[in-house]
Tab-separated table of C-alpha atoms in Angstrom:
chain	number	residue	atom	x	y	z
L	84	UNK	CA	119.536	122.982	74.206
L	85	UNK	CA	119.122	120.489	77.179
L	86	UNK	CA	116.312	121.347	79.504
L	87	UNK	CA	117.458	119.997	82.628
L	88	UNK	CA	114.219	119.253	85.462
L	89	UNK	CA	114.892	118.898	89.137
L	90	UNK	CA	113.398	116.307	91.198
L	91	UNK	CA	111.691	118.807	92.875
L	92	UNK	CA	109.727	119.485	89.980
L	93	UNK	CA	108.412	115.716	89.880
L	94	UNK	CA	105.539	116.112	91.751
L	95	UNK	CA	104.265	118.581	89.643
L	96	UNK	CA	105.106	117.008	86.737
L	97	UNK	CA	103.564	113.067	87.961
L	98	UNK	CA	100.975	112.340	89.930
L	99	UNK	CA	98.828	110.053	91.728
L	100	UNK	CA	95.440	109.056	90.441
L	101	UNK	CA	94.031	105.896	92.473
L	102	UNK	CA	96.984	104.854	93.434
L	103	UNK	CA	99.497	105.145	90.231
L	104	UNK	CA	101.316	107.846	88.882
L	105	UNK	CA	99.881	110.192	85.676
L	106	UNK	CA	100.129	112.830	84.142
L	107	UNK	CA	98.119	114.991	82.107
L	108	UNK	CA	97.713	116.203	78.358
L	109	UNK	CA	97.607	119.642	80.279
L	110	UNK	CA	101.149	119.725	81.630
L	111	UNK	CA	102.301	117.618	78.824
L	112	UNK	CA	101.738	120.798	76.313
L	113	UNK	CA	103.352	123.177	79.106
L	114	UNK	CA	106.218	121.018	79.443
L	115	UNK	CA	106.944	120.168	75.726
L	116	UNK	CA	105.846	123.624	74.652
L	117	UNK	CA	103.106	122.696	72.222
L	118	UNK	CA	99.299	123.796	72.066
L	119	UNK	CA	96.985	121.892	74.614
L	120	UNK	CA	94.506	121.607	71.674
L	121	UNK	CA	97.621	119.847	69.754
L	122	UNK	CA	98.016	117.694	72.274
L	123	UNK	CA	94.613	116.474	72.778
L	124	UNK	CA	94.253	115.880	69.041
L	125	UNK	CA	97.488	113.474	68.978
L	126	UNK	CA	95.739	111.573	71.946
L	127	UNK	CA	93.028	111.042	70.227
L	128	UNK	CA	94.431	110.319	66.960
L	129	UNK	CA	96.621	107.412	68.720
L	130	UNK	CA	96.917	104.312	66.584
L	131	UNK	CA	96.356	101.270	69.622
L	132	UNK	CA	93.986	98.972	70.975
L	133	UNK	CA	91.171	100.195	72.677
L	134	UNK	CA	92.204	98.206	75.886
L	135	UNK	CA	95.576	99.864	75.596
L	136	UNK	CA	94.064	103.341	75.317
L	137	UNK	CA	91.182	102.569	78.210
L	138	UNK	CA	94.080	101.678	80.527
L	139	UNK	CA	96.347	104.537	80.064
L	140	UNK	CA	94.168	107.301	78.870
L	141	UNK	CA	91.383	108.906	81.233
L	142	UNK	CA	89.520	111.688	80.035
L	143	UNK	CA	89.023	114.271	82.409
L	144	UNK	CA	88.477	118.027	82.517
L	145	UNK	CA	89.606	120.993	84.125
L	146	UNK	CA	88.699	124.816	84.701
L	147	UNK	CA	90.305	127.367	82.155
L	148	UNK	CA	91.051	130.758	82.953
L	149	UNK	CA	87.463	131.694	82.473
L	150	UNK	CA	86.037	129.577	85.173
L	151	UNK	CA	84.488	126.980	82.263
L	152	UNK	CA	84.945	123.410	81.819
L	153	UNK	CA	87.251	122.257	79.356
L	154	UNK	CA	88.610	118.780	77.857
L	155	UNK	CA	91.899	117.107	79.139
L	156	UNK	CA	93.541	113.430	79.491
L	157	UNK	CA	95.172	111.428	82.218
L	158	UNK	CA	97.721	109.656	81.355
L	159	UNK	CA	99.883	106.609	82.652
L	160	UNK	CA	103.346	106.292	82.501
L	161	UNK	CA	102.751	103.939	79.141
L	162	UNK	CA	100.179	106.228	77.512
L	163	UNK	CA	102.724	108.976	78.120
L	164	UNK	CA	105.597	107.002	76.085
L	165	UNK	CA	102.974	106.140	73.670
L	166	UNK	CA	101.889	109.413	72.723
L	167	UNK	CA	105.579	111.390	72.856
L	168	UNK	CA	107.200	108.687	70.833
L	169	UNK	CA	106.708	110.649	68.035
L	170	UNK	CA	108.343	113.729	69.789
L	171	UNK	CA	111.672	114.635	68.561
L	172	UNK	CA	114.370	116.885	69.121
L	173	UNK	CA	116.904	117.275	71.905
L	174	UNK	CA	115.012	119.231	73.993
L	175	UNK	CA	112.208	116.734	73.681
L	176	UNK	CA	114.587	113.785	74.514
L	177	UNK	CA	115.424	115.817	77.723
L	178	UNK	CA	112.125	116.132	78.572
L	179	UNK	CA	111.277	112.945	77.491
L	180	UNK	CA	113.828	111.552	80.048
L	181	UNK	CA	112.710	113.911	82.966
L	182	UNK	CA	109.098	112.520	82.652
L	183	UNK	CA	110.557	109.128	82.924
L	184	UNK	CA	112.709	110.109	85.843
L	185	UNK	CA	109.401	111.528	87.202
L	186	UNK	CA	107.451	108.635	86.627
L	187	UNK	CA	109.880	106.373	88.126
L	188	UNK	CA	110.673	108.577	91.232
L	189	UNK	CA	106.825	108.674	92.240
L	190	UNK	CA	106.355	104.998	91.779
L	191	UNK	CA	109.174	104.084	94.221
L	192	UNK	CA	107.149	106.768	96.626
L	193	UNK	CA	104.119	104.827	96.271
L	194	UNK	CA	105.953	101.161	96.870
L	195	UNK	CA	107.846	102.601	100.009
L	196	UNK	CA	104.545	104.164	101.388
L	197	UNK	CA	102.732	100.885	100.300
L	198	UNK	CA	105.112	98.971	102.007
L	199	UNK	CA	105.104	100.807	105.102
L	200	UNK	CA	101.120	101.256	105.515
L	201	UNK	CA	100.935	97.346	105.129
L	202	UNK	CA	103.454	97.098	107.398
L	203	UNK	CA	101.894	99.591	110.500
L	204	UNK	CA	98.531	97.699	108.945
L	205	UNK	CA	99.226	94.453	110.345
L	206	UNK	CA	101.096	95.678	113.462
L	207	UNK	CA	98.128	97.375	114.040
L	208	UNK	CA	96.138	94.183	113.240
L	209	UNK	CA	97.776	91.821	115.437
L	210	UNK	CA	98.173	93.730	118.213
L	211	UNK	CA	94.208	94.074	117.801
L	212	UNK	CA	93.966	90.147	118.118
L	213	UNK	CA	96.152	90.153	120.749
L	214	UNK	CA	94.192	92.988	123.041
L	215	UNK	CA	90.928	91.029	121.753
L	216	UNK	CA	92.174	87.368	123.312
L	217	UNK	CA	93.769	89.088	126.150
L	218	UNK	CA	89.813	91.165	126.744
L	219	UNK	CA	88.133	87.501	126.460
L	220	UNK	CA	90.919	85.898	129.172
L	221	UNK	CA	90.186	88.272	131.703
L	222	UNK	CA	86.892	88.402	131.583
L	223	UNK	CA	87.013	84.811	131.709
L	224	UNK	CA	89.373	85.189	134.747
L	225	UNK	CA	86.773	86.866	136.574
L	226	UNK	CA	84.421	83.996	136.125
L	227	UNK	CA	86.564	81.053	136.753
L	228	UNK	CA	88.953	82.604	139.633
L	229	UNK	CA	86.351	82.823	141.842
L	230	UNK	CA	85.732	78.882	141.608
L	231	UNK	CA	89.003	78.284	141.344
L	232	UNK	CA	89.550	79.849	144.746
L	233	UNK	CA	86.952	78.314	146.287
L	234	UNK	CA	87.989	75.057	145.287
L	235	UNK	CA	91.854	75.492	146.320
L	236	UNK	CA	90.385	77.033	149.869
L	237	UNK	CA	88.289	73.476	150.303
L	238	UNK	CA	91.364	71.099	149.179
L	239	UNK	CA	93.237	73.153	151.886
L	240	UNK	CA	90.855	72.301	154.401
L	241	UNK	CA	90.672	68.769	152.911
L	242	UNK	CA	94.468	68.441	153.035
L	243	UNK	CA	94.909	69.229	156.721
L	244	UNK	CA	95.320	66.184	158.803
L	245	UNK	CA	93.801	65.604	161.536
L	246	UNK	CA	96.404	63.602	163.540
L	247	UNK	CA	93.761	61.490	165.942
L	248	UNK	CA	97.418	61.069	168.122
L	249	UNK	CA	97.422	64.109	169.256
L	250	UNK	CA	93.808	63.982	170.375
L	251	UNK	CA	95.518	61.100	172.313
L	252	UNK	CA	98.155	62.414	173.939
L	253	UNK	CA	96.111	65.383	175.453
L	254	UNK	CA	93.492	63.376	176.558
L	255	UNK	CA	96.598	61.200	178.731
L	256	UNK	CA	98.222	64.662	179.543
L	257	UNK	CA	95.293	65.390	181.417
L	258	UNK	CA	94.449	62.432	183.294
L	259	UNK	CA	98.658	62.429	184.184
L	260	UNK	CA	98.346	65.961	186.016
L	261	UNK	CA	95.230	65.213	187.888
């Protein structure tokens, strides 16, 4: 019997704990059809390092039916393979391969969203330096222009020549008419 999962059913299956995908001993039981208490007893009876099991298995807890606090793991996408290696049977092969298809799937979600929140990130950012140099030129526009102006204004004044000619020429226009 092949138990075929739709990738609809990945985000219930995986999902995101600070940033990477897990799962949980909790929905590994429902999905595999074994006991919860099973479950947590072959996570804890796992034969690895204790680095190995710190980085891939999180203990955790949830609420049972009752309202009261009971024991569960996290789990990575390598503490997952770890512990259902030693699952076997078709139907656990099938399921085997959905959970990698589900681990997969929601690890290209979180490099696309990654990828596009760094991108609007530094948009964002340089536009922000940008508006920031832009704010410090005009308000050092207001300063300056007003020197500026008065400066060009004298250099006008400066650059008009007086033509002492001219000054001339009147002067003899007048004494020729009277």
């Amino acid at each position: 019997m092949q138990h075929i999962i739709s990738e609809s059913e990945y985000a219930y299956m995986v999902a995101v704990d600070n940033g990477r995908p897990v799962t949980t001993s909790m929905k590994v039981a429902e999905y595999f059809g074994k006991r919860h208490g099973d479950v947590l007893r072959a996570v804890q009876s796992i034969e690895c390092s204790r680095e190995f099991s710190q980085r891939n298995f999180a203990l955790a807890e949830y609420l049972d039916r009752q309202g009261k606090p009971r024991p569960m793991y996290n789990m990575t996408k390598d503490g997952f393979m770890f512990l259902v290696m030693g699952f076997t049977g078709r139907k656990a092969s099938a399921i085997k391969e959905a959970y990698i298809n589900a681990f997969n799937w929601m690890a290209d979600r979180l490099r696309s969203y990654d990828f596009r929140r760094n991108e609007v990130v530094a948009q964002y950012k340089a536009e922000q330096h940008t508006a920031s140099i832009c704010g410090r030129g005009l308000n050092r526009w207001k300063y300056v222009s007003r020197d500026l102006e008065e400066t060009m204004d004298q250099l006008e004044i400066e650059g008009q020549l007086t033509m002492p000619f001219l000054e001339f020429d009147r002067e003899a226009s007048h004494e020729v008419a009277a």
